[in-house]
């Protein structure tokens, strides 16, 4: 677990669990490596924005709607880009595959409305070798995020 994330959680008295595992980067890795329910997995996408970063919390299987994210951040779609992994590591003490959607450092948090349907959040810890398991309401309280519709609609089955 990232020391910054651990400090953030402990300063807020948050109750949580951590599961350590082999390094993972993608949702496919997580489904294979973790013993946890993939339906509870939340990914954090990190975007560069003026003055810092935005971390968008989405259910791991969902796809981001970049236009809606840009609108929520007051940016043009053309000005929204995923943050450089080295910058995220240096500024937020988080690595790819371990992003935790919490307002650490200069990050603000956007929460896709679908995440609210989960009772438990399974997400990164700042490191890709450990996973955070936290009650949704505890996470929502400390994430201090803006809730909106930030995922693309699921394709309709024919």
PDB file of C-alpha atoms in Angstrom, residues 6-151:
ATOM      1  CA  UNK A   6      -2.320   4.490   4.243  1.00  0.00           C
ATOM      2  CA  UNK A   7      -1.831   7.842   5.978  1.00  0.00           C
ATOM      3  CA  UNK A   8      -4.972   9.267   4.297  1.00  0.00           C
ATOM      4  CA  UNK A   9      -7.105   6.312   5.462  1.00  0.00           C
ATOM      5  CA  UNK A  10      -5.698   6.257   8.997  1.00  0.00           C
ATOM      6  CA  UNK A  11      -6.057  10.026   9.514  1.00  0.00           C
ATOM      7  CA  UNK A  12      -9.766   9.628   8.750  1.00  0.00           C
ATOM      8  CA  UNK A  13     -10.216   6.557  10.953  1.00  0.00           C
ATOM      9  CA  UNK A  14     -11.441   4.503   7.989  1.00  0.00           C
ATOM     10  CA  UNK A  15     -11.938   0.776   8.509  1.00  0.00           C
ATOM     11  CA  UNK A  16     -10.630  -1.271   5.593  1.00  0.00           C
ATOM     12  CA  UNK A  17      -8.910  -4.486   4.582  1.00  0.00           C
ATOM     13  CA  UNK A  18      -6.020  -5.059   2.197  1.00  0.00           C
ATOM     14  CA  UNK A  19      -5.365  -8.138   0.085  1.00  0.00           C
ATOM     15  CA  UNK A  20      -1.835  -8.539  -1.269  1.00  0.00           C
ATOM     16  CA  UNK A  21      -1.221 -10.324  -4.574  1.00  0.00           C
ATOM     17  CA  UNK A  22       0.935 -10.556  -7.691  1.00  0.00           C
ATOM     18  CA  UNK A  23       1.212  -7.310  -9.699  1.00  0.00           C
ATOM     19  CA  UNK A  24      -1.818  -6.472 -11.822  1.00  0.00           C
ATOM     20  CA  UNK A  25      -2.525  -3.719 -14.322  1.00  0.00           C
ATOM     21  CA  UNK A  26      -5.818  -4.464 -16.033  1.00  0.00           C
ATOM     22  CA  UNK A  27      -9.314  -5.623 -15.123  1.00  0.00           C
ATOM     23  CA  UNK A  28      -8.510  -8.910 -16.871  1.00  0.00           C
ATOM     24  CA  UNK A  29      -5.474  -9.303 -14.569  1.00  0.00           C
ATOM     25  CA  UNK A  30      -7.651  -8.536 -11.549  1.00  0.00           C
ATOM     26  CA  UNK A  31     -10.278 -11.123 -12.501  1.00  0.00           C
ATOM     27  CA  UNK A  32      -7.546 -13.740 -12.845  1.00  0.00           C
ATOM     28  CA  UNK A  33      -5.345 -12.835  -9.862  1.00  0.00           C
ATOM     29  CA  UNK A  34      -7.795 -11.705  -7.176  1.00  0.00           C
ATOM     30  CA  UNK A  35     -10.087 -13.965  -5.193  1.00  0.00           C
ATOM     31  CA  UNK A  36     -12.575 -11.084  -4.920  1.00  0.00           C
ATOM     32  CA  UNK A  37     -15.866 -10.617  -6.788  1.00  0.00           C
ATOM     33  CA  UNK A  38     -15.146  -8.766 -10.080  1.00  0.00           C
ATOM     34  CA  UNK A  39     -18.562  -7.066  -9.845  1.00  0.00           C
ATOM     35  CA  UNK A  40     -17.288  -5.144  -6.762  1.00  0.00           C
ATOM     36  CA  UNK A  41     -14.127  -3.908  -8.468  1.00  0.00           C
ATOM     37  CA  UNK A  42     -13.754  -0.175  -9.025  1.00  0.00           C
ATOM     38  CA  UNK A  43     -11.070   1.313 -11.224  1.00  0.00           C
ATOM     39  CA  UNK A  44      -9.606   4.756 -10.870  1.00  0.00           C
ATOM     40  CA  UNK A  45      -8.754   6.539 -14.105  1.00  0.00           C
ATOM     41  CA  UNK A  46      -6.384   9.446 -13.564  1.00  0.00           C
ATOM     42  CA  UNK A  47      -6.624  12.528 -15.755  1.00  0.00           C
ATOM     43  CA  UNK A  48      -4.382  15.582 -15.843  1.00  0.00           C
ATOM     44  CA  UNK A  49      -6.205  18.855 -15.215  1.00  0.00           C
ATOM     45  CA  UNK A  50      -5.076  22.408 -14.558  1.00  0.00           C
ATOM     46  CA  UNK A  51      -3.682  22.507 -11.045  1.00  0.00           C
ATOM     47  CA  UNK A  52      -3.575  18.761 -10.495  1.00  0.00           C
ATOM     48  CA  UNK A  53      -5.383  15.559 -11.272  1.00  0.00           C
ATOM     49  CA  UNK A  54      -8.868  14.091 -11.397  1.00  0.00           C
ATOM     50  CA  UNK A  55      -9.458  10.466 -10.463  1.00  0.00           C
ATOM     51  CA  UNK A  56     -12.636   9.003 -11.909  1.00  0.00           C
ATOM     52  CA  UNK A  57     -14.123   6.013 -10.062  1.00  0.00           C
ATOM     53  CA  UNK A  58     -15.910   3.572 -12.388  1.00  0.00           C
ATOM     54  CA  UNK A  59     -16.999  -0.018 -12.014  1.00  0.00           C
ATOM     55  CA  UNK A  60     -14.042  -1.934 -13.416  1.00  0.00           C
ATOM     56  CA  UNK A  61     -15.994  -3.417 -16.340  1.00  0.00           C
ATOM     57  CA  UNK A  62     -17.393  -0.024 -17.447  1.00  0.00           C
ATOM     58  CA  UNK A  63     -15.931   2.244 -20.107  1.00  0.00           C
ATOM     59  CA  UNK A  64     -15.324   5.935 -19.433  1.00  0.00           C
ATOM     60  CA  UNK A  65     -17.285   8.641 -21.250  1.00  0.00           C
ATOM     61  CA  UNK A  66     -14.529  11.182 -21.819  1.00  0.00           C
ATOM     62  CA  UNK A  67     -16.951  13.910 -22.957  1.00  0.00           C
ATOM     63  CA  UNK A  68     -18.948  13.711 -19.707  1.00  0.00           C
ATOM     64  CA  UNK A  69     -15.754  13.669 -17.651  1.00  0.00           C
ATOM     65  CA  UNK A  70     -14.403  16.712 -19.499  1.00  0.00           C
ATOM     66  CA  UNK A  71     -17.704  18.555 -18.965  1.00  0.00           C
ATOM     67  CA  UNK A  72     -17.628  17.804 -15.218  1.00  0.00           C
ATOM     68  CA  UNK A  73     -14.086  19.174 -15.014  1.00  0.00           C
ATOM     69  CA  UNK A  74     -14.954  22.275 -17.038  1.00  0.00           C
ATOM     70  CA  UNK A  75     -12.648  21.218 -19.874  1.00  0.00           C
ATOM     71  CA  UNK A  76     -13.077  20.767 -23.597  1.00  0.00           C
ATOM     72  CA  UNK A  77     -12.943  17.095 -24.604  1.00  0.00           C
ATOM     73  CA  UNK A  78      -9.814  17.878 -26.646  1.00  0.00           C
ATOM     74  CA  UNK A  79      -8.100  19.091 -23.451  1.00  0.00           C
ATOM     75  CA  UNK A  80      -8.782  15.918 -21.435  1.00  0.00           C
ATOM     76  CA  UNK A  81      -6.044  13.299 -21.369  1.00  0.00           C
ATOM     77  CA  UNK A  82      -4.969  10.445 -19.135  1.00  0.00           C
ATOM     78  CA  UNK A  83      -2.176  11.533 -16.823  1.00  0.00           C
ATOM     79  CA  UNK A  84       1.351  10.327 -17.410  1.00  0.00           C
ATOM     80  CA  UNK A  85       2.086   7.295 -15.210  1.00  0.00           C
ATOM     81  CA  UNK A  86       5.397   8.713 -13.950  1.00  0.00           C
ATOM     82  CA  UNK A  87       3.720  12.010 -13.041  1.00  0.00           C
ATOM     83  CA  UNK A  88       1.008  10.151 -11.109  1.00  0.00           C
ATOM     84  CA  UNK A  89       3.654   8.136  -9.273  1.00  0.00           C
ATOM     85  CA  UNK A  90       5.649  11.221  -8.382  1.00  0.00           C
ATOM     86  CA  UNK A  91       2.743  13.537  -7.475  1.00  0.00           C
ATOM     87  CA  UNK A  92       0.165  11.127  -5.995  1.00  0.00           C
ATOM     88  CA  UNK A  93       2.378   8.199  -4.896  1.00  0.00           C
ATOM     89  CA  UNK A  94       0.233   5.795  -6.970  1.00  0.00           C
ATOM     90  CA  UNK A  95       1.135   3.416  -9.760  1.00  0.00           C
ATOM     91  CA  UNK A  96      -0.713   2.037 -12.763  1.00  0.00           C
ATOM     92  CA  UNK A  97      -2.952  -0.834 -11.706  1.00  0.00           C
ATOM     93  CA  UNK A  98      -3.169   0.523  -8.161  1.00  0.00           C
ATOM     94  CA  UNK A  99      -4.981   3.847  -8.484  1.00  0.00           C
ATOM     95  CA  UNK A 100      -7.257   4.507  -5.522  1.00  0.00           C
ATOM     96  CA  UNK A 101     -10.092   7.011  -6.055  1.00  0.00           C
ATOM     97  CA  UNK A 102      -9.390   9.261  -3.071  1.00  0.00           C
ATOM     98  CA  UNK A 103      -8.541  12.990  -2.982  1.00  0.00           C
ATOM     99  CA  UNK A 104      -4.863  12.548  -2.282  1.00  0.00           C
ATOM    100  CA  UNK A 105      -2.497  15.371  -3.113  1.00  0.00           C
ATOM    101  CA  UNK A 106      -3.932  17.567  -5.842  1.00  0.00           C
ATOM    102  CA  UNK A 107      -6.543  15.021  -6.979  1.00  0.00           C
ATOM    103  CA  UNK A 108     -10.271  15.608  -7.059  1.00  0.00           C
ATOM    104  CA  UNK A 109     -12.587  12.598  -7.334  1.00  0.00           C
ATOM    105  CA  UNK A 110     -15.477  11.991  -9.725  1.00  0.00           C
ATOM    106  CA  UNK A 111     -17.699   9.008  -8.929  1.00  0.00           C
ATOM    107  CA  UNK A 112     -19.788   7.302 -11.554  1.00  0.00           C
ATOM    108  CA  UNK A 113     -23.343   6.876 -10.291  1.00  0.00           C
ATOM    109  CA  UNK A 114     -23.252   3.099 -10.946  1.00  0.00           C
ATOM    110  CA  UNK A 115     -20.567   2.707  -8.250  1.00  0.00           C
ATOM    111  CA  UNK A 116     -23.159   3.767  -5.669  1.00  0.00           C
ATOM    112  CA  UNK A 117     -24.941   0.445  -6.252  1.00  0.00           C
ATOM    113  CA  UNK A 118     -22.029  -1.489  -4.762  1.00  0.00           C
ATOM    114  CA  UNK A 119     -22.078  -2.284  -1.047  1.00  0.00           C
ATOM    115  CA  UNK A 120     -18.334  -2.821  -0.912  1.00  0.00           C
ATOM    116  CA  UNK A 121     -15.602  -1.149  -2.944  1.00  0.00           C
ATOM    117  CA  UNK A 122     -12.609  -3.166  -4.166  1.00  0.00           C
ATOM    118  CA  UNK A 123      -9.967  -0.866  -5.634  1.00  0.00           C
ATOM    119  CA  UNK A 124      -6.293   0.016  -5.725  1.00  0.00           C
ATOM    120  CA  UNK A 125      -4.122   0.966  -2.764  1.00  0.00           C
ATOM    121  CA  UNK A 126      -1.657   3.088  -4.672  1.00  0.00           C
ATOM    122  CA  UNK A 127       0.344  -0.046  -5.476  1.00  0.00           C
ATOM    123  CA  UNK A 128      -0.501  -2.751  -8.020  1.00  0.00           C
ATOM    124  CA  UNK A 129       0.408  -5.529  -5.580  1.00  0.00           C
ATOM    125  CA  UNK A 130      -2.319  -4.815  -3.019  1.00  0.00           C
ATOM    126  CA  UNK A 131      -6.065  -4.219  -3.211  1.00  0.00           C
ATOM    127  CA  UNK A 132      -8.232  -2.153  -0.870  1.00  0.00           C
ATOM    128  CA  UNK A 133     -11.560  -3.537   0.358  1.00  0.00           C
ATOM    129  CA  UNK A 134     -13.721  -0.877   1.984  1.00  0.00           C
ATOM    130  CA  UNK A 135     -17.391  -0.375   2.778  1.00  0.00           C
ATOM    131  CA  UNK A 136     -19.051   1.859   0.171  1.00  0.00           C
ATOM    132  CA  UNK A 137     -20.383   4.346   2.710  1.00  0.00           C
ATOM    133  CA  UNK A 138     -17.010   4.679   4.444  1.00  0.00           C
ATOM    134  CA  UNK A 139     -15.341   5.231   1.067  1.00  0.00           C
ATOM    135  CA  UNK A 140     -17.980   7.744  -0.063  1.00  0.00           C
ATOM    136  CA  UNK A 141     -17.512   9.734   3.123  1.00  0.00           C
ATOM    137  CA  UNK A 142     -13.747  10.072   2.703  1.00  0.00           C
ATOM    138  CA  UNK A 143     -13.658  10.264  -1.118  1.00  0.00           C
ATOM    139  CA  UNK A 144     -15.561  13.558  -1.035  1.00  0.00           C
ATOM    140  CA  UNK A 145     -16.314  13.080  -4.722  1.00  0.00           C
ATOM    141  CA  UNK A 146     -18.734  14.545  -7.220  1.00  0.00           C
ATOM    142  CA  UNK A 147     -21.276  11.940  -8.323  1.00  0.00           C
ATOM    143  CA  UNK A 148     -22.359  11.896 -11.955  1.00  0.00           C
ATOM    144  CA  UNK A 149     -22.775   9.754 -15.048  1.00  0.00           C
ATOM    145  CA  UNK A 150     -19.198   9.212 -16.249  1.00  0.00           C
ATOM    146  CA  UNK A 151     -19.475   5.773 -17.907  1.00  0.00           C
TER     147      UNK A 151
END
